[in-house]
PDB file of C-alpha atoms in Angstrom:
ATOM      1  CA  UNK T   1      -6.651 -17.935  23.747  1.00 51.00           C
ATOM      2  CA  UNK T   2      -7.943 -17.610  20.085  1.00 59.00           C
ATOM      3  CA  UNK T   3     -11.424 -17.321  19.722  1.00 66.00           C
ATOM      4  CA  UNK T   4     -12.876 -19.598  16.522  1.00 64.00           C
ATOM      5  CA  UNK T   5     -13.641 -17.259  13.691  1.00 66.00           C
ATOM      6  CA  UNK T   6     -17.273 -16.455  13.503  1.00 65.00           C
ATOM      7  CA  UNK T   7     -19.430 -17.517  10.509  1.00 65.00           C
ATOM      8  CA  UNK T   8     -21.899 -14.462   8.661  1.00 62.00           C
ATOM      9  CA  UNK T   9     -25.519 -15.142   9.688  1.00 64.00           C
ATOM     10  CA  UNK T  10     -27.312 -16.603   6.594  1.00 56.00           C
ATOM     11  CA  UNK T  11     -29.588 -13.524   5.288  1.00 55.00           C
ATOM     12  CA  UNK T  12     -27.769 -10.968   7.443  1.00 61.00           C
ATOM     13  CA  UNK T  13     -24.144  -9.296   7.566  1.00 79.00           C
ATOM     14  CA  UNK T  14     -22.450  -9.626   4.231  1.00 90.00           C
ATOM     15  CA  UNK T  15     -25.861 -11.261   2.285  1.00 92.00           C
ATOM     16  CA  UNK T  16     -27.413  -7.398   3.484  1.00 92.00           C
ATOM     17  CA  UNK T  17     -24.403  -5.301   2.203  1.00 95.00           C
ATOM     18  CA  UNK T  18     -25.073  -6.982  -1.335  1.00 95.00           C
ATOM     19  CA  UNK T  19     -28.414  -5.824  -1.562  1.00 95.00           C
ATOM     20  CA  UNK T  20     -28.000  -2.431   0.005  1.00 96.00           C
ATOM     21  CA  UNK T  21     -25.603  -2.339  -2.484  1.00 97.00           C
ATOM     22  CA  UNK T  22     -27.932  -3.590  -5.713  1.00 97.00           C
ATOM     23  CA  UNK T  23     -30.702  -1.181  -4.184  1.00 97.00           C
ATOM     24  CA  UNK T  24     -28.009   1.729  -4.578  1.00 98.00           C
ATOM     25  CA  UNK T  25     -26.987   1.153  -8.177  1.00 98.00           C
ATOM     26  CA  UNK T  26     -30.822   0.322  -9.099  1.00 97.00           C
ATOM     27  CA  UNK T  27     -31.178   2.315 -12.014  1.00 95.00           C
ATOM     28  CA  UNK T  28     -34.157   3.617 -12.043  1.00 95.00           C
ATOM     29  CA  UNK T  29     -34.202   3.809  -7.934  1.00 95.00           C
ATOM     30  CA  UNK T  30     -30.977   3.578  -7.164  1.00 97.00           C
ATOM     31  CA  UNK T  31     -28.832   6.725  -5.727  1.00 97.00           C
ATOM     32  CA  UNK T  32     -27.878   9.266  -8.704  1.00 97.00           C
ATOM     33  CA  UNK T  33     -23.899   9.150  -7.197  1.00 97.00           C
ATOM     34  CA  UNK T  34     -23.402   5.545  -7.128  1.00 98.00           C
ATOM     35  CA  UNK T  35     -25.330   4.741 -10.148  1.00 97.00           C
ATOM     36  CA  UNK T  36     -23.152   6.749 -12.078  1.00 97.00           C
ATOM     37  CA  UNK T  37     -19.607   5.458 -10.706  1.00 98.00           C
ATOM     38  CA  UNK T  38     -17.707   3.181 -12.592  1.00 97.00           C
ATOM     39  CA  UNK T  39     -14.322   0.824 -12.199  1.00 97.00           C
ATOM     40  CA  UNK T  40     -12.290   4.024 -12.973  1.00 95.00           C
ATOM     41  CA  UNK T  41     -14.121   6.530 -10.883  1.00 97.00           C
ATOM     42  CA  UNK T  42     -14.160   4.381  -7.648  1.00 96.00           C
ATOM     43  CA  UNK T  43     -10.627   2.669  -8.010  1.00 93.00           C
ATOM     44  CA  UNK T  44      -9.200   6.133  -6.017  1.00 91.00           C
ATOM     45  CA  UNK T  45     -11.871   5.433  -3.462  1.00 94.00           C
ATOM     46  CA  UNK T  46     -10.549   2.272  -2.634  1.00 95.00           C
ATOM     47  CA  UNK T  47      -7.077   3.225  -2.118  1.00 91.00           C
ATOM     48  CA  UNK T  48      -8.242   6.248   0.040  1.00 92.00           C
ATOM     49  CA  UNK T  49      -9.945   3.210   2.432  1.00 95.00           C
ATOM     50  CA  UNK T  50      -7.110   0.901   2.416  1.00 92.00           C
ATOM     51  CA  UNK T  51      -4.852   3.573   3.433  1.00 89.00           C
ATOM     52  CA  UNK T  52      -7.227   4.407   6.168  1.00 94.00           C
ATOM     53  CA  UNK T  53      -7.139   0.548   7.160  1.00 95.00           C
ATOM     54  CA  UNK T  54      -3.694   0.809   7.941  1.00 89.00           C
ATOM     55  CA  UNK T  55      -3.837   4.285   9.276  1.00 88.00           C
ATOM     56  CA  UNK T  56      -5.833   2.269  12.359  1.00 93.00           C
ATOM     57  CA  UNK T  57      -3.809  -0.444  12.303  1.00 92.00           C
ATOM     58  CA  UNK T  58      -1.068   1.649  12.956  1.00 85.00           C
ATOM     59  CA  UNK T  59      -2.455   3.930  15.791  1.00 89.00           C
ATOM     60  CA  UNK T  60      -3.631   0.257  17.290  1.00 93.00           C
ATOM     61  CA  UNK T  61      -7.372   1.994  17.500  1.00 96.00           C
ATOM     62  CA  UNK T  62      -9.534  -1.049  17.046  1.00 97.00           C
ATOM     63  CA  UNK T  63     -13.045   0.834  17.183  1.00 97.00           C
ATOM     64  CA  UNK T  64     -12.031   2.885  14.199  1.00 96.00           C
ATOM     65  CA  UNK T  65      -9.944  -0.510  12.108  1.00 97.00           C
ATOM     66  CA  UNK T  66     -13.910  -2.029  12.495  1.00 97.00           C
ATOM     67  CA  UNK T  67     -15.170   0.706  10.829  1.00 97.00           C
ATOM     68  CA  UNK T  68     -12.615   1.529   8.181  1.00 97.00           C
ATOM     69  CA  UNK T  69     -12.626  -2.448   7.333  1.00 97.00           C
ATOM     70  CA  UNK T  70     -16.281  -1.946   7.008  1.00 96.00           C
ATOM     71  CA  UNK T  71     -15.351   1.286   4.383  1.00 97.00           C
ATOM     72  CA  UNK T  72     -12.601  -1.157   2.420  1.00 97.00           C
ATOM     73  CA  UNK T  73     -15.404  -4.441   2.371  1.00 97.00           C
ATOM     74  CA  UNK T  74     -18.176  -1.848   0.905  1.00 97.00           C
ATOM     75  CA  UNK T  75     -15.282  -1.070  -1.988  1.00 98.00           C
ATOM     76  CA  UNK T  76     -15.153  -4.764  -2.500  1.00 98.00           C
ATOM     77  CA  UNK T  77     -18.736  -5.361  -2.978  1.00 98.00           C
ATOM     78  CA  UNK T  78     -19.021  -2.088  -5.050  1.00 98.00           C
ATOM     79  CA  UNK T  79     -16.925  -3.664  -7.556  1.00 98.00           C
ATOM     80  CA  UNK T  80     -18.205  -6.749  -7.785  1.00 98.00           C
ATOM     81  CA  UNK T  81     -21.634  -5.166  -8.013  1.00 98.00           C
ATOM     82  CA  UNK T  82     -20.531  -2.938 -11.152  1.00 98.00           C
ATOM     83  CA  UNK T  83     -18.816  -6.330 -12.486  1.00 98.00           C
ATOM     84  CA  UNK T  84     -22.073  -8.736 -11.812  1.00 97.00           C
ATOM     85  CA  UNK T  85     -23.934  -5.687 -13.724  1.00 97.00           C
ATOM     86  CA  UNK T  86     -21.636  -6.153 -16.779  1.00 97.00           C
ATOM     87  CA  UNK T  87     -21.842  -9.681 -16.536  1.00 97.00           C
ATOM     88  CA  UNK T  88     -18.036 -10.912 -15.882  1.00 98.00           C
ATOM     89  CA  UNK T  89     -18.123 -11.693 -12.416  1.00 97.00           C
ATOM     90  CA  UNK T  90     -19.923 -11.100  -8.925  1.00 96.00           C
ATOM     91  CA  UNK T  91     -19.036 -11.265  -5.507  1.00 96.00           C
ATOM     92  CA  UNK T  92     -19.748 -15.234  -4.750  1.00 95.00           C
ATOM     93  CA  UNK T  93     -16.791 -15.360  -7.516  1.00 97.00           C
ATOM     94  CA  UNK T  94     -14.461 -13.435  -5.721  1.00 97.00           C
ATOM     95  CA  UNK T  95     -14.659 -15.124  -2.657  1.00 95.00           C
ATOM     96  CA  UNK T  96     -14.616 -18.626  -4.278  1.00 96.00           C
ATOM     97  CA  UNK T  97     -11.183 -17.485  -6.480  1.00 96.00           C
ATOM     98  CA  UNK T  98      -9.505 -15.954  -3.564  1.00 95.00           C
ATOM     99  CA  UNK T  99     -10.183 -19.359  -1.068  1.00 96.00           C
ATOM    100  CA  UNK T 100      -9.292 -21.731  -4.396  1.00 93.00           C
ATOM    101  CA  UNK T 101      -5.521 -19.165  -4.260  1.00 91.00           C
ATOM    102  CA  UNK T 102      -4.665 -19.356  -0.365  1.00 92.00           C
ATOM    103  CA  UNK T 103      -5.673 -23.412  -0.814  1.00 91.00           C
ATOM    104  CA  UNK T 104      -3.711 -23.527  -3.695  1.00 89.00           C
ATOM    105  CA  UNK T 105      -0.971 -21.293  -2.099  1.00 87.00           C
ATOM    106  CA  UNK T 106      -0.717 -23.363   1.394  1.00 89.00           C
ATOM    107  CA  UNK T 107      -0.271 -26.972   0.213  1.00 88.00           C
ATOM    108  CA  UNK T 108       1.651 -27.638   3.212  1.00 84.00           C
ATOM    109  CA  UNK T 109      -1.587 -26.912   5.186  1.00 86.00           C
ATOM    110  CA  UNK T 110      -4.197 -27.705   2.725  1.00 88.00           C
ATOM    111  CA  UNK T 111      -2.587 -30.527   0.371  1.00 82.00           C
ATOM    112  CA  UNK T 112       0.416 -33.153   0.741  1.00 79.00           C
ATOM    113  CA  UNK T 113       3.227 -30.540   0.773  1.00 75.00           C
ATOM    114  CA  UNK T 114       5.496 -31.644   3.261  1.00 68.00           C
ATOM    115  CA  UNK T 115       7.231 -27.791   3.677  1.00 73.00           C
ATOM    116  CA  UNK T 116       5.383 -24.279   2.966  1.00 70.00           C
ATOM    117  CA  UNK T 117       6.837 -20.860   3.801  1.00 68.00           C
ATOM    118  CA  UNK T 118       7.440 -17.948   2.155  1.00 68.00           C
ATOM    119  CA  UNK T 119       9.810 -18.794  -0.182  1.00 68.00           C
ATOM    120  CA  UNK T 120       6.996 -21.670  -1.754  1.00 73.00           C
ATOM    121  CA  UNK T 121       4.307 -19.236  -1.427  1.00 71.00           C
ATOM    122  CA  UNK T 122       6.768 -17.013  -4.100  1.00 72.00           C
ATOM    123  CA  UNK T 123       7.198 -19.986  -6.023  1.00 76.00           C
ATOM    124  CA  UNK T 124       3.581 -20.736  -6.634  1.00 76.00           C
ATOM    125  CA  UNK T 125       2.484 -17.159  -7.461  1.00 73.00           C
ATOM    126  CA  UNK T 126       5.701 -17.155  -9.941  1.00 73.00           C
ATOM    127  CA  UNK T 127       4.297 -20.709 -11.392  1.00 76.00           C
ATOM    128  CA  UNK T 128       0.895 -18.436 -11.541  1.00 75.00           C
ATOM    129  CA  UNK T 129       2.032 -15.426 -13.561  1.00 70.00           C
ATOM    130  CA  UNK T 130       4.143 -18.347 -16.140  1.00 72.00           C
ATOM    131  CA  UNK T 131      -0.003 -19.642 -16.254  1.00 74.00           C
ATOM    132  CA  UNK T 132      -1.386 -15.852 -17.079  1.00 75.00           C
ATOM    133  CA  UNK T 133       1.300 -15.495 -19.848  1.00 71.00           C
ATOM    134  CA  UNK T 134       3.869 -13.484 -18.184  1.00 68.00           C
ATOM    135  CA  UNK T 135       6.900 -12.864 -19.717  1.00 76.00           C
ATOM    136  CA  UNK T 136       8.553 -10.896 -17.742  1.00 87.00           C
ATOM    137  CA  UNK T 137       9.791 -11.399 -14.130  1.00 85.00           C
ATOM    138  CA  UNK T 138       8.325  -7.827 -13.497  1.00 90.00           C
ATOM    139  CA  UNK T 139       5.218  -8.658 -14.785  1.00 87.00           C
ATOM    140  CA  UNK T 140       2.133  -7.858 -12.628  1.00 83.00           C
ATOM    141  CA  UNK T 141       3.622  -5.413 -10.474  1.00 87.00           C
ATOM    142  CA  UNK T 142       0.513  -3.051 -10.251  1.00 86.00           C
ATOM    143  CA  UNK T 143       1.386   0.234 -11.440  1.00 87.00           C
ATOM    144  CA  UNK T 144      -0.615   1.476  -8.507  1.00 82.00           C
ATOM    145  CA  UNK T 145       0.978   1.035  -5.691  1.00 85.00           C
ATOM    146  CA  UNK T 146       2.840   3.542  -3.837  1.00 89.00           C
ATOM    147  CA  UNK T 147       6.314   4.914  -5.821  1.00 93.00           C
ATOM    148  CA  UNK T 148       8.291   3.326  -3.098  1.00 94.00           C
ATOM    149  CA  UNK T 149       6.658   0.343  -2.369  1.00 92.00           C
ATOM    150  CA  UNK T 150       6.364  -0.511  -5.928  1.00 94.00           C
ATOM    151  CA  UNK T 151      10.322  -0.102  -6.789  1.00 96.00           C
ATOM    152  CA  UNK T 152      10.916  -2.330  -3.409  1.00 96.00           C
ATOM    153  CA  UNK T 153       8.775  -4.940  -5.039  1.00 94.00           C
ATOM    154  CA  UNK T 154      10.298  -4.624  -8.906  1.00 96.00           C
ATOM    155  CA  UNK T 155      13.935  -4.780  -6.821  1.00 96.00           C
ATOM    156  CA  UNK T 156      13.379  -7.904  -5.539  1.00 94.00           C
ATOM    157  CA  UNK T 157      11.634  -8.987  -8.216  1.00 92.00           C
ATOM    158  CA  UNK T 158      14.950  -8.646 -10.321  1.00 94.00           C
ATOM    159  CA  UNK T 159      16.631 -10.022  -7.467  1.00 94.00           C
ATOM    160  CA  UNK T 160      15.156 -13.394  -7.860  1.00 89.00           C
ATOM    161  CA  UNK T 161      17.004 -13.428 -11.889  1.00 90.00           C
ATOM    162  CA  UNK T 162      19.870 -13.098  -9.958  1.00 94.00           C
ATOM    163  CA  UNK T 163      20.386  -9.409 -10.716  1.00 94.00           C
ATOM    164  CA  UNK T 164      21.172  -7.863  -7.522  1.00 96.00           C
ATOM    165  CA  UNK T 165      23.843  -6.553  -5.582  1.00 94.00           C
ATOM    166  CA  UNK T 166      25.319  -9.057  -3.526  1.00 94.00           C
ATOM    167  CA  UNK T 167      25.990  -7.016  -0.037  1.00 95.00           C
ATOM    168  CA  UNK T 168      24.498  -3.442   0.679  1.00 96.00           C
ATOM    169  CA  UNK T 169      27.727  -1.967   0.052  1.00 97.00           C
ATOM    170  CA  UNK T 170      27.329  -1.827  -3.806  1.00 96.00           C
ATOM    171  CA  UNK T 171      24.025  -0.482  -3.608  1.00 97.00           C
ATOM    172  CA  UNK T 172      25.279   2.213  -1.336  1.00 97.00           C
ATOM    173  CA  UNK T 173      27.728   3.295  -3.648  1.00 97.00           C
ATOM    174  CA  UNK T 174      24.859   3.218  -6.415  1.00 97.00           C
ATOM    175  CA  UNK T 175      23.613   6.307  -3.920  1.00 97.00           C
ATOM    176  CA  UNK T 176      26.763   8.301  -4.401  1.00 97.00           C
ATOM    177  CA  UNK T 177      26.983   8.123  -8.062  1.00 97.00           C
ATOM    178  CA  UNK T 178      23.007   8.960  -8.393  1.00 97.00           C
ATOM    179  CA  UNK T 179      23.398  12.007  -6.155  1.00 97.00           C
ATOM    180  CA  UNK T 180      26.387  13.013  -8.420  1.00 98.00           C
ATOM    181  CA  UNK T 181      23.826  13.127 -11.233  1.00 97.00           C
ATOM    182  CA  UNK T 182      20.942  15.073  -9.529  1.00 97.00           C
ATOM    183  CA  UNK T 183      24.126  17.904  -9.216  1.00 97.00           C
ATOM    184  CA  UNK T 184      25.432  17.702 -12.624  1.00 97.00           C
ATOM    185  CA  UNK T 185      21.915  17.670 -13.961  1.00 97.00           C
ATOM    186  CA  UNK T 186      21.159  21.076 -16.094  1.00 96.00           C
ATOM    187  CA  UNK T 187      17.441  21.168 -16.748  1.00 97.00           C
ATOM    188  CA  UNK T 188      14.317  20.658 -14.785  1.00 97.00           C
ATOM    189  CA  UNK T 189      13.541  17.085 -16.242  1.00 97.00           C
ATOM    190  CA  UNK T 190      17.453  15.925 -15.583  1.00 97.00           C
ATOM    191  CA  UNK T 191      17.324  16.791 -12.338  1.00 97.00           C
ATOM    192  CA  UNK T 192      13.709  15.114 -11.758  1.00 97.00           C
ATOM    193  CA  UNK T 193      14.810  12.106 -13.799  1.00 97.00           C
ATOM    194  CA  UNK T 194      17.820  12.016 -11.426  1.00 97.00           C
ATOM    195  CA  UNK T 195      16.424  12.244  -8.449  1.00 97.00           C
ATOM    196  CA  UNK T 196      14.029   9.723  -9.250  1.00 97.00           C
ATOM    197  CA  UNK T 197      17.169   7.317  -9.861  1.00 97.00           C
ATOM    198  CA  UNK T 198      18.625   8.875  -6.759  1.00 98.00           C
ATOM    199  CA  UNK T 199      15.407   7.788  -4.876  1.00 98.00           C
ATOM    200  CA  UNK T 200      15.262   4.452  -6.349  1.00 97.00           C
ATOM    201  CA  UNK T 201      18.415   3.720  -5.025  1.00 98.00           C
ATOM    202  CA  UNK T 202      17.665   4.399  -1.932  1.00 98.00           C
ATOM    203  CA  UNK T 203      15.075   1.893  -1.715  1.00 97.00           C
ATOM    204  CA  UNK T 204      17.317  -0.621  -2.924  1.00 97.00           C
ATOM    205  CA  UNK T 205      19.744   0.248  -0.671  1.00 98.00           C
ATOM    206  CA  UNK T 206      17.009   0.297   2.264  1.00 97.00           C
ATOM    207  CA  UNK T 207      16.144  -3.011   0.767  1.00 97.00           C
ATOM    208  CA  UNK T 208      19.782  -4.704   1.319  1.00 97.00           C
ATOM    209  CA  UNK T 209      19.285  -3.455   4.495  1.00 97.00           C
ATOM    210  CA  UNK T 210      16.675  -5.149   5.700  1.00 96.00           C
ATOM    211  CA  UNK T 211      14.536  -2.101   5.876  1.00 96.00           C
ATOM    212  CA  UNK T 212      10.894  -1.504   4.266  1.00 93.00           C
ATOM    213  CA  UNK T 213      11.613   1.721   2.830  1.00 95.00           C
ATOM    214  CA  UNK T 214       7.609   2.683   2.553  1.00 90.00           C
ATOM    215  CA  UNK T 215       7.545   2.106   6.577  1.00 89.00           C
ATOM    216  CA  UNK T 216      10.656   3.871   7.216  1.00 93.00           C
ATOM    217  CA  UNK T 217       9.358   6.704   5.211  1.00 94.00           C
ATOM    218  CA  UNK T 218       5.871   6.773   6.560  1.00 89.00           C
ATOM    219  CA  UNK T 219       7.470   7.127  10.186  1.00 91.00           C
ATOM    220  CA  UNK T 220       9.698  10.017   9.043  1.00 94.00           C
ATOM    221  CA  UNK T 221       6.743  11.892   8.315  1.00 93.00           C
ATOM    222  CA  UNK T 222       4.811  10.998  11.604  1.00 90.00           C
ATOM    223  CA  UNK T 223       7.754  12.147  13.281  1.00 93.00           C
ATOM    224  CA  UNK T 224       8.247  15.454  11.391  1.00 95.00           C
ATOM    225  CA  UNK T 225       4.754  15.812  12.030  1.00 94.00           C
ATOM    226  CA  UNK T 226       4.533  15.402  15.902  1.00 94.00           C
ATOM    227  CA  UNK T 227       7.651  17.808  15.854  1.00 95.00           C
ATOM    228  CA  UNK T 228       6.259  20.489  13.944  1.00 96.00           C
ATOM    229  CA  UNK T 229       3.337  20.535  15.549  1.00 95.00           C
ATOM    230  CA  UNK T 230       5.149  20.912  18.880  1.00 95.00           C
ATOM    231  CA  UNK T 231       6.793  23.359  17.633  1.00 95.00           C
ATOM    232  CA  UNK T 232       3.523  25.345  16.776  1.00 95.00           C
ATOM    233  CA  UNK T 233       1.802  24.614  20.046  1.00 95.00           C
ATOM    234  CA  UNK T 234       5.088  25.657  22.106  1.00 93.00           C
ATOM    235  CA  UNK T 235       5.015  29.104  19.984  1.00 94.00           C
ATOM    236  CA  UNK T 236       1.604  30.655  18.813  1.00 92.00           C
ATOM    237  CA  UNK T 237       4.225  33.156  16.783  1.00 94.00           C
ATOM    238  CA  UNK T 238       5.841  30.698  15.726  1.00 93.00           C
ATOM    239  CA  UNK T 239       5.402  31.671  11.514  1.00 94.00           C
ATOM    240  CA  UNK T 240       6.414  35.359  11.988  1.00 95.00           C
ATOM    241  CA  UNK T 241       9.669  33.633  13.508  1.00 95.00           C
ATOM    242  CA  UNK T 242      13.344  34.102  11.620  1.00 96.00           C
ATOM    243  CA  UNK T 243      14.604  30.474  10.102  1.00 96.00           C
ATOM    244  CA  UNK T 244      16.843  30.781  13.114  1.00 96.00           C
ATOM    245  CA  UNK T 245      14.510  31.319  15.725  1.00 95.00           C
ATOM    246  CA  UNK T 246      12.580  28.032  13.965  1.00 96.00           C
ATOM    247  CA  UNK T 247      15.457  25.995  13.453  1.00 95.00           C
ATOM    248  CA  UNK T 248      16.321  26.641  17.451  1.00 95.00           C
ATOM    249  CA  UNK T 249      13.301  25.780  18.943  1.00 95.00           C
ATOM    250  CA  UNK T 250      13.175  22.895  16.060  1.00 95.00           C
ATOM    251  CA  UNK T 251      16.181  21.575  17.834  1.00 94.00           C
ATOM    252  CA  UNK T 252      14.823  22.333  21.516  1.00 93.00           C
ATOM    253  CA  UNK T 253      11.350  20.028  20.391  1.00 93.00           C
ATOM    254  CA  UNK T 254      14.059  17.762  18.687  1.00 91.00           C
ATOM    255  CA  UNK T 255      15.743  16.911  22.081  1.00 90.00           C
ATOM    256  CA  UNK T 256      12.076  16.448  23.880  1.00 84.00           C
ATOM    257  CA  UNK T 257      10.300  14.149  21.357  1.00 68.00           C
TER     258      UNK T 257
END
């Protein structure tokens, strides 16, 4: 049974994270780190926790998602501080513009709407961007986001112009010509430019597919991981080993995990 969400104490909880937070950037009493930090210098910061976020999420260790949510909500307030301080914006604002977009992005739920899903929920944040004075159906793709995630989302993006392959096989093919390339390619910046296209592909590809290529990737390397630390913990020698010796007890650890 769902529990009803509960409501931040007035004067406690989020109300106390503001002002620990003023009290840090105080400038004359303030902490000499934080007081100096600005948007730029704490952007990286915030990535680093939102990884961590899902880092939890994805071990399912809800002791340590509390505390990394706690990590990501500080980031939050730390901009909003530094914004409040320049006088665009502070953190009341951020909550009231982010409750006015998931109203304004449910109608279905909150308005007269008589269907929602994902497909209106697109439509509205397109109608949005038209409002900001995009002019491009890529616009507002941050520039950010991880390489693979970010060409997934420019792909379908494009897709929704109607530029798109229409069945995986095309963009499959698009994999075989790219790879072509990255051989052909003569010079260092050919063969990274090419391999960027190759890789690029390969999320679209992944994309047709079904597939989130970011996920797909992120377990690849979780795997890798778990089997090369096997390896290492099944052989303390294992550095001093010939490629042979590694690549057979690769495939041994292979066969177990």
């Amino acid at each position: 049974m769902n529990r009803p969400p509960q409501i931040p104490r007035p004067g406690i909880d989020i109300e106390r994270l503001v002002a620990i937070m003023a009290r840090l950037r105080d400038p004359e009493r303030g902490c000499e780190w934080d007081t100096v930090q600005t948007f730029a210098t704490i952007a990286p910061y915030t990535i680093e926790e939102a990884y961590e976020v899902a880092d939890a999420c994805q071990r399912g260790d809800m002791a340590d998602l509390k505390d990394e949510l706690g990590d990501l909500l500080l980031q939050v307030v730390f901009h909003a501080r530094m914004a409040e301080e320049g006088g665009d914006f502070a953190l009341n604002d951020v909550v009231a513009s982010i409750c006015d977009k998931m109203e304004r992005r449910h109608p279905h739920i909150f308005g007269d709407a008589a269907e929602g899903g994902h497909y209106l929920w697109e439509q509205i944040k397109a109608e949005e961007r038209g409002a900001k004075g995009a002019e491009s159906a890529l616009d507002g793709v941050a520039i950010g986001l991880p390489a693979l995630l970010r060409a997934e989302k420019l792909q379908k993006r494009a897709a929704r112009t109607g530029f798109d392959w229409p069945d995986p096989s095309g963009a499959r093919v698009k994999i075989d010509e790219e790879l072509a390339e990255v051989e052909t390619a003569t010079t260092d910046a050919e063969r990274e430019e090419e391999i960027g296209d190759l890789l690029f592909a390969t999320v679209n590809w992944a994309r047709k597919l079904g597939i989130d290529a970011e996920a797909a990737l992120r377990s690849a390397s979780a795997k890798f991981e778990r089997r090369f630390k096997a390896m290492e913990a099944a052989d303390t020698g294992f550095a001093s080993r010939s490629l042979d010796e590694q690549e057979a007890l690769w495939q041994r650890v292979k066969r177990g995990i």
